[in-house]
PDB file of C-alpha atoms in Angstrom:
ATOM      1  CA  UNK A   1     362.307 101.564   4.461  1.00 58.00           C
ATOM      2  CA  UNK A   2     363.406  99.137   7.029  1.00 68.00           C
ATOM      3  CA  UNK A   3     361.041  95.701   6.434  1.00 69.00           C
ATOM      4  CA  UNK A   4     360.640  93.164   9.014  1.00 75.00           C
ATOM      5  CA  UNK A   5     359.218  89.563   8.142  1.00 75.00           C
ATOM      6  CA  UNK A   6     358.644  87.902  11.178  1.00 77.00           C
ATOM      7  CA  UNK A   7     359.741  83.844  10.883  1.00 76.00           C
ATOM      8  CA  UNK A   8     356.525  82.386  10.637  1.00 78.00           C
ATOM      9  CA  UNK A   9     355.648  84.123   7.649  1.00 77.00           C
ATOM     10  CA  UNK A  10     358.331  82.665   6.046  1.00 75.00           C
ATOM     11  CA  UNK A  11     358.105  79.240   7.495  1.00 75.00           C
ATOM     12  CA  UNK A  12     354.599  78.957   6.340  1.00 78.00           C
ATOM     13  CA  UNK A  13     355.614  78.894   2.384  1.00 73.00           C
ATOM     14  CA  UNK A  14     358.362  75.968   3.110  1.00 72.00           C
ATOM     15  CA  UNK A  15     357.359  72.118   2.567  1.00 68.00           C
ATOM     16  CA  UNK A  16     359.394  71.173   5.796  1.00 66.00           C
ATOM     17  CA  UNK A  17     357.463  73.468   8.023  1.00 62.00           C
ATOM     18  CA  UNK A  18     360.429  75.962   8.751  1.00 68.00           C
ATOM     19  CA  UNK A  19     364.313  76.608   8.130  1.00 69.00           C
ATOM     20  CA  UNK A  20     367.249  75.680  10.225  1.00 70.00           C
ATOM     21  CA  UNK A  21     369.062  78.842  10.511  1.00 68.00           C
ATOM     22  CA  UNK A  22     372.896  77.625  10.191  1.00 68.00           C
ATOM     23  CA  UNK A  23     375.738  79.875  10.154  1.00 67.00           C
ATOM     24  CA  UNK A  24     375.733  79.801   6.157  1.00 63.00           C
ATOM     25  CA  UNK A  25     372.389  80.627   5.689  1.00 66.00           C
ATOM     26  CA  UNK A  26     372.595  83.774   8.304  1.00 66.00           C
ATOM     27  CA  UNK A  27     375.257  85.004   6.597  1.00 64.00           C
ATOM     28  CA  UNK A  28     373.668  84.640   2.997  1.00 63.00           C
ATOM     29  CA  UNK A  29     370.764  86.502   4.580  1.00 65.00           C
ATOM     30  CA  UNK A  30     372.501  89.400   5.191  1.00 62.00           C
ATOM     31  CA  UNK A  31     373.572  90.747   1.733  1.00 59.00           C
ATOM     32  CA  UNK A  32     370.435  89.553  -0.743  1.00 65.00           C
ATOM     33  CA  UNK A  33     370.593  90.906  -4.329  1.00 65.00           C
ATOM     34  CA  UNK A  34     368.153  88.622  -5.888  1.00 69.00           C
ATOM     35  CA  UNK A  35     366.026  90.842  -8.508  1.00 71.00           C
ATOM     36  CA  UNK A  36     362.985  89.353  -7.526  1.00 74.00           C
ATOM     37  CA  UNK A  37     363.107  90.274  -3.821  1.00 77.00           C
ATOM     38  CA  UNK A  38     364.748  93.482  -4.844  1.00 77.00           C
ATOM     39  CA  UNK A  39     361.830  94.516  -6.692  1.00 79.00           C
ATOM     40  CA  UNK A  40     359.389  93.485  -4.096  1.00 82.00           C
ATOM     41  CA  UNK A  41     361.534  96.120  -1.924  1.00 83.00           C
ATOM     42  CA  UNK A  42     361.468  98.947  -4.288  1.00 82.00           C
ATOM     43  CA  UNK A  43     357.845  98.684  -5.133  1.00 84.00           C
ATOM     44  CA  UNK A  44     357.099  98.523  -1.493  1.00 85.00           C
ATOM     45  CA  UNK A  45     359.042 101.307  -0.808  1.00 84.00           C
ATOM     46  CA  UNK A  46     357.460 103.256  -3.753  1.00 83.00           C
ATOM     47  CA  UNK A  47     354.049 102.515  -2.112  1.00 84.00           C
ATOM     48  CA  UNK A  48     354.680 103.668   1.100  1.00 84.00           C
ATOM     49  CA  UNK A  49     356.102 107.069  -0.272  1.00 84.00           C
ATOM     50  CA  UNK A  50     353.464 107.392  -2.667  1.00 85.00           C
ATOM     51  CA  UNK A  51     350.195 105.717  -1.444  1.00 86.00           C
ATOM     52  CA  UNK A  52     347.354 105.273  -3.194  1.00 86.00           C
ATOM     53  CA  UNK A  53     344.084 103.746  -3.279  1.00 89.00           C
ATOM     54  CA  UNK A  54     344.014 100.544  -1.491  1.00 89.00           C
ATOM     55  CA  UNK A  55     347.867 101.151  -0.566  1.00 88.00           C
ATOM     56  CA  UNK A  56     347.507  99.346   2.811  1.00 88.00           C
ATOM     57  CA  UNK A  57     346.107  95.796   1.018  1.00 91.00           C
ATOM     58  CA  UNK A  58     348.627  96.323  -1.490  1.00 89.00           C
ATOM     59  CA  UNK A  59     351.733  96.922   0.959  1.00 87.00           C
ATOM     60  CA  UNK A  60     350.481  93.603   2.330  1.00 87.00           C
ATOM     61  CA  UNK A  61     350.312  92.058  -0.633  1.00 89.00           C
ATOM     62  CA  UNK A  62     353.817  92.953  -1.384  1.00 87.00           C
ATOM     63  CA  UNK A  63     355.273  91.941   1.595  1.00 85.00           C
ATOM     64  CA  UNK A  64     353.704  88.364   1.277  1.00 85.00           C
ATOM     65  CA  UNK A  65     355.025  87.895  -2.069  1.00 87.00           C
ATOM     66  CA  UNK A  66     358.472  89.015  -0.324  1.00 84.00           C
ATOM     67  CA  UNK A  67     358.250  86.645   2.375  1.00 83.00           C
ATOM     68  CA  UNK A  68     357.711  83.779  -0.542  1.00 83.00           C
ATOM     69  CA  UNK A  69     360.708  84.920  -2.334  1.00 80.00           C
ATOM     70  CA  UNK A  70     362.737  84.851   1.133  1.00 78.00           C
ATOM     71  CA  UNK A  71     361.631  81.699   1.621  1.00 77.00           C
ATOM     72  CA  UNK A  72     362.668  80.081  -1.812  1.00 76.00           C
ATOM     73  CA  UNK A  73     365.930  81.949  -1.530  1.00 74.00           C
ATOM     74  CA  UNK A  74     366.767  80.844   1.836  1.00 71.00           C
ATOM     75  CA  UNK A  75     365.541  77.109   0.910  1.00 67.00           C
ATOM     76  CA  UNK A  76     367.791  77.009  -1.894  1.00 66.00           C
ATOM     77  CA  UNK A  77     370.925  77.743   0.180  1.00 61.00           C
ATOM     78  CA  UNK A  78     373.026  74.842   0.286  1.00 50.00           C
ATOM     79  CA  UNK A  79     374.155  73.370   3.173  1.00 43.00           C
ATOM     80  CA  UNK A  80     377.619  72.349   2.062  1.00 42.00           C
ATOM     81  CA  UNK A  81     380.781  74.934   2.192  1.00 40.00           C
ATOM     82  CA  UNK A  82     380.616  77.541  -0.325  1.00 45.00           C
ATOM     83  CA  UNK A  83     382.234  76.929  -3.661  1.00 52.00           C
ATOM     84  CA  UNK A  84     381.977  77.831  -6.845  1.00 62.00           C
ATOM     85  CA  UNK A  85     381.432  81.353  -6.040  1.00 80.00           C
ATOM     86  CA  UNK A  86     383.267  84.308  -7.668  1.00 85.00           C
ATOM     87  CA  UNK A  87     385.926  86.096  -6.019  1.00 83.00           C
ATOM     88  CA  UNK A  88     385.326  89.582  -4.495  1.00 81.00           C
ATOM     89  CA  UNK A  89     387.336  91.258  -7.389  1.00 86.00           C
ATOM     90  CA  UNK A  90     385.523  89.826 -10.208  1.00 88.00           C
ATOM     91  CA  UNK A  91     381.957  90.540  -8.588  1.00 88.00           C
ATOM     92  CA  UNK A  92     383.253  94.285  -8.467  1.00 88.00           C
ATOM     93  CA  UNK A  93     384.672  94.487 -12.047  1.00 91.00           C
ATOM     94  CA  UNK A  94     381.249  93.053 -13.070  1.00 93.00           C
ATOM     95  CA  UNK A  95     379.388  95.879 -10.871  1.00 91.00           C
ATOM     96  CA  UNK A  96     381.481  98.452 -12.767  1.00 91.00           C
ATOM     97  CA  UNK A  97     380.974  97.678 -16.154  1.00 93.00           C
ATOM     98  CA  UNK A  98     377.168  97.069 -15.378  1.00 92.00           C
ATOM     99  CA  UNK A  99     377.254 100.758 -13.907  1.00 90.00           C
ATOM    100  CA  UNK A 100     378.755 101.998 -17.092  1.00 91.00           C
ATOM    101  CA  UNK A 101     376.506 103.984 -19.669  1.00 88.00           C
ATOM    102  CA  UNK A 102     375.564 102.249 -22.988  1.00 89.00           C
ATOM    103  CA  UNK A 103     374.671  98.949 -24.000  1.00 90.00           C
ATOM    104  CA  UNK A 104     374.711  96.494 -21.519  1.00 92.00           C
ATOM    105  CA  UNK A 105     377.642  93.966 -21.782  1.00 94.00           C
ATOM    106  CA  UNK A 106     377.348  90.792 -23.404  1.00 94.00           C
ATOM    107  CA  UNK A 107     377.791  87.363 -21.363  1.00 94.00           C
ATOM    108  CA  UNK A 108     381.303  86.813 -23.265  1.00 94.00           C
ATOM    109  CA  UNK A 109     382.655  90.608 -22.680  1.00 95.00           C
ATOM    110  CA  UNK A 110     381.935  90.021 -19.041  1.00 95.00           C
ATOM    111  CA  UNK A 111     383.476  86.494 -19.142  1.00 93.00           C
ATOM    112  CA  UNK A 112     386.658  87.982 -20.540  1.00 94.00           C
ATOM    113  CA  UNK A 113     386.477  90.699 -18.040  1.00 92.00           C
ATOM    114  CA  UNK A 114     386.864  88.332 -15.334  1.00 91.00           C
ATOM    115  CA  UNK A 115     389.318  85.677 -17.274  1.00 91.00           C
ATOM    116  CA  UNK A 116     386.639  82.937 -16.863  1.00 91.00           C
ATOM    117  CA  UNK A 117     384.809  81.218 -19.533  1.00 92.00           C
ATOM    118  CA  UNK A 118     381.123  82.223 -20.384  1.00 93.00           C
ATOM    119  CA  UNK A 119     379.714  79.103 -18.513  1.00 92.00           C
ATOM    120  CA  UNK A 120     382.067  79.257 -15.505  1.00 91.00           C
ATOM    121  CA  UNK A 121     380.801  83.023 -14.942  1.00 92.00           C
ATOM    122  CA  UNK A 122     377.029  81.831 -15.136  1.00 92.00           C
ATOM    123  CA  UNK A 123     377.826  79.124 -12.517  1.00 90.00           C
ATOM    124  CA  UNK A 124     379.932  81.283 -10.297  1.00 90.00           C
ATOM    125  CA  UNK A 125     377.881  84.312 -10.531  1.00 90.00           C
ATOM    126  CA  UNK A 126     374.651  82.383  -9.602  1.00 88.00           C
ATOM    127  CA  UNK A 127     376.576  80.707  -6.802  1.00 86.00           C
ATOM    128  CA  UNK A 128     377.512  84.056  -5.583  1.00 84.00           C
ATOM    129  CA  UNK A 129     374.185  85.745  -5.686  1.00 82.00           C
ATOM    130  CA  UNK A 130     371.636  83.440  -6.025  1.00 81.00           C
ATOM    131  CA  UNK A 131     370.363  84.996  -9.311  1.00 86.00           C
ATOM    132  CA  UNK A 132     371.265  84.414 -13.008  1.00 90.00           C
ATOM    133  CA  UNK A 133     373.656  87.164 -14.427  1.00 92.00           C
ATOM    134  CA  UNK A 134     370.875  87.925 -16.955  1.00 92.00           C
ATOM    135  CA  UNK A 135     368.216  89.015 -14.247  1.00 90.00           C
ATOM    136  CA  UNK A 136     371.094  91.065 -12.487  1.00 91.00           C
ATOM    137  CA  UNK A 137     371.846  92.602 -15.945  1.00 92.00           C
ATOM    138  CA  UNK A 138     368.189  93.647 -16.218  1.00 90.00           C
ATOM    139  CA  UNK A 139     367.689  94.935 -12.583  1.00 89.00           C
ATOM    140  CA  UNK A 140     370.943  96.843 -12.528  1.00 90.00           C
ATOM    141  CA  UNK A 141     369.562  98.592 -15.760  1.00 92.00           C
ATOM    142  CA  UNK A 142     366.224  99.217 -14.283  1.00 91.00           C
ATOM    143  CA  UNK A 143     368.016 100.867 -11.091  1.00 90.00           C
ATOM    144  CA  UNK A 144     370.130 102.773 -13.146  1.00 91.00           C
ATOM    145  CA  UNK A 145     367.026 104.411 -15.426  1.00 93.00           C
ATOM    146  CA  UNK A 146     365.029 105.240 -11.870  1.00 91.00           C
ATOM    147  CA  UNK A 147     368.179 107.109 -10.750  1.00 90.00           C
ATOM    148  CA  UNK A 148     368.414 108.726 -14.011  1.00 92.00           C
ATOM    149  CA  UNK A 149     364.281 109.595 -13.897  1.00 92.00           C
ATOM    150  CA  UNK A 150     364.894 111.421 -11.066  1.00 88.00           C
ATOM    151  CA  UNK A 151     367.241 113.727 -13.140  1.00 90.00           C
ATOM    152  CA  UNK A 152     365.721 116.714 -15.751  1.00 90.00           C
ATOM    153  CA  UNK A 153     367.120 114.458 -18.635  1.00 92.00           C
ATOM    154  CA  UNK A 154     364.513 113.898 -20.980  1.00 94.00           C
ATOM    155  CA  UNK A 155     363.340 110.321 -21.398  1.00 94.00           C
ATOM    156  CA  UNK A 156     364.426 109.828 -24.849  1.00 94.00           C
ATOM    157  CA  UNK A 157     368.400 111.025 -23.765  1.00 94.00           C
ATOM    158  CA  UNK A 158     368.104 108.272 -20.934  1.00 94.00           C
ATOM    159  CA  UNK A 159     366.912 105.752 -23.231  1.00 94.00           C
ATOM    160  CA  UNK A 160     370.240 106.230 -25.464  1.00 94.00           C
ATOM    161  CA  UNK A 161     372.252 106.702 -22.635  1.00 93.00           C
ATOM    162  CA  UNK A 162     371.414 103.338 -21.208  1.00 92.00           C
ATOM    163  CA  UNK A 163     372.011 101.320 -24.926  1.00 91.00           C
ATOM    164  CA  UNK A 164     368.257 100.981 -25.409  1.00 92.00           C
ATOM    165  CA  UNK A 165     367.584 101.031 -29.406  1.00 92.00           C
ATOM    166  CA  UNK A 166     364.724 103.641 -28.927  1.00 93.00           C
ATOM    167  CA  UNK A 167     362.529 105.210 -26.534  1.00 93.00           C
ATOM    168  CA  UNK A 168     359.632 102.777 -26.991  1.00 94.00           C
ATOM    169  CA  UNK A 169     362.131  99.777 -26.503  1.00 94.00           C
ATOM    170  CA  UNK A 170     362.947 101.621 -23.060  1.00 94.00           C
ATOM    171  CA  UNK A 171     359.560 102.144 -22.085  1.00 94.00           C
ATOM    172  CA  UNK A 172     358.332  98.603 -22.584  1.00 94.00           C
ATOM    173  CA  UNK A 173     361.513  97.248 -20.753  1.00 92.00           C
ATOM    174  CA  UNK A 174     360.575  99.961 -17.938  1.00 93.00           C
ATOM    175  CA  UNK A 175     357.036  99.147 -17.769  1.00 92.00           C
ATOM    176  CA  UNK A 176     357.685  95.290 -18.013  1.00 90.00           C
ATOM    177  CA  UNK A 177     359.965  95.470 -14.997  1.00 89.00           C
ATOM    178  CA  UNK A 178     358.110  98.046 -12.942  1.00 89.00           C
ATOM    179  CA  UNK A 179     354.675  98.110 -13.842  1.00 89.00           C
ATOM    180  CA  UNK A 180     354.825 101.921 -14.872  1.00 90.00           C
ATOM    181  CA  UNK A 181     356.187 103.756 -18.088  1.00 93.00           C
ATOM    182  CA  UNK A 182     359.059 105.880 -17.306  1.00 94.00           C
ATOM    183  CA  UNK A 183     356.823 108.875 -17.807  1.00 93.00           C
ATOM    184  CA  UNK A 184     354.409 108.000 -15.395  1.00 92.00           C
ATOM    185  CA  UNK A 185     357.343 106.645 -12.659  1.00 91.00           C
ATOM    186  CA  UNK A 186     359.034 110.217 -13.201  1.00 90.00           C
ATOM    187  CA  UNK A 187     355.603 111.853 -12.517  1.00 87.00           C
ATOM    188  CA  UNK A 188     354.888 109.654  -9.352  1.00 83.00           C
ATOM    189  CA  UNK A 189     358.442 110.718  -8.335  1.00 77.00           C
ATOM    190  CA  UNK A 190     357.763 114.348  -8.816  1.00 71.00           C
ATOM    191  CA  UNK A 191     354.342 114.439  -7.118  1.00 65.00           C
ATOM    192  CA  UNK A 192     354.246 115.601  -3.591  1.00 56.00           C
ATOM    193  CA  UNK A 193     352.886 112.977  -1.264  1.00 53.00           C
ATOM    194  CA  UNK A 194     349.385 113.274  -0.233  1.00 52.00           C
ATOM    195  CA  UNK A 195     348.994 114.633   3.363  1.00 48.00           C
ATOM    196  CA  UNK A 196     345.426 114.674   4.638  1.00 46.00           C
TER     197      UNK A 196
END
């Protein structure tokens, strides 16, 4: 799904009436991994693939939420030189660890992996990705769960493979993040889209 948002849809949410699109802001817009925006895009894609009652209105509301999230993201990008962010090798190590099966890593484990203190890691990650490392870990686990739900694995197997204490704790976390249970999500993925 390609989602184009007109500048006016973003600017209307900003106090100063618009964004000065500096090179730094344009560069930051090329790879937005903020969990709120990612969740909006995934929800929008799901709605487009599997429309239901009120789909057009719901898609418009999700797009408006996305515009607000983009406005907040762009407003938060400072104008000074990029500093305090993590190097690409550290970000790569974090991603590799997050995509391993089993319980999610602790902040201490990730900090040791990057040879940083937890405080340095926390600040550097936010400067690099625009979100907290905790939000990113949670979103990565949900994304992994969605991929596993497209396989024949049982929900119980998926829950334990992703390091959840029980299938019910997995279902709770998944529903809180996506608005549907793992079973509902799987059923929507498997049901063919309605064509009338």
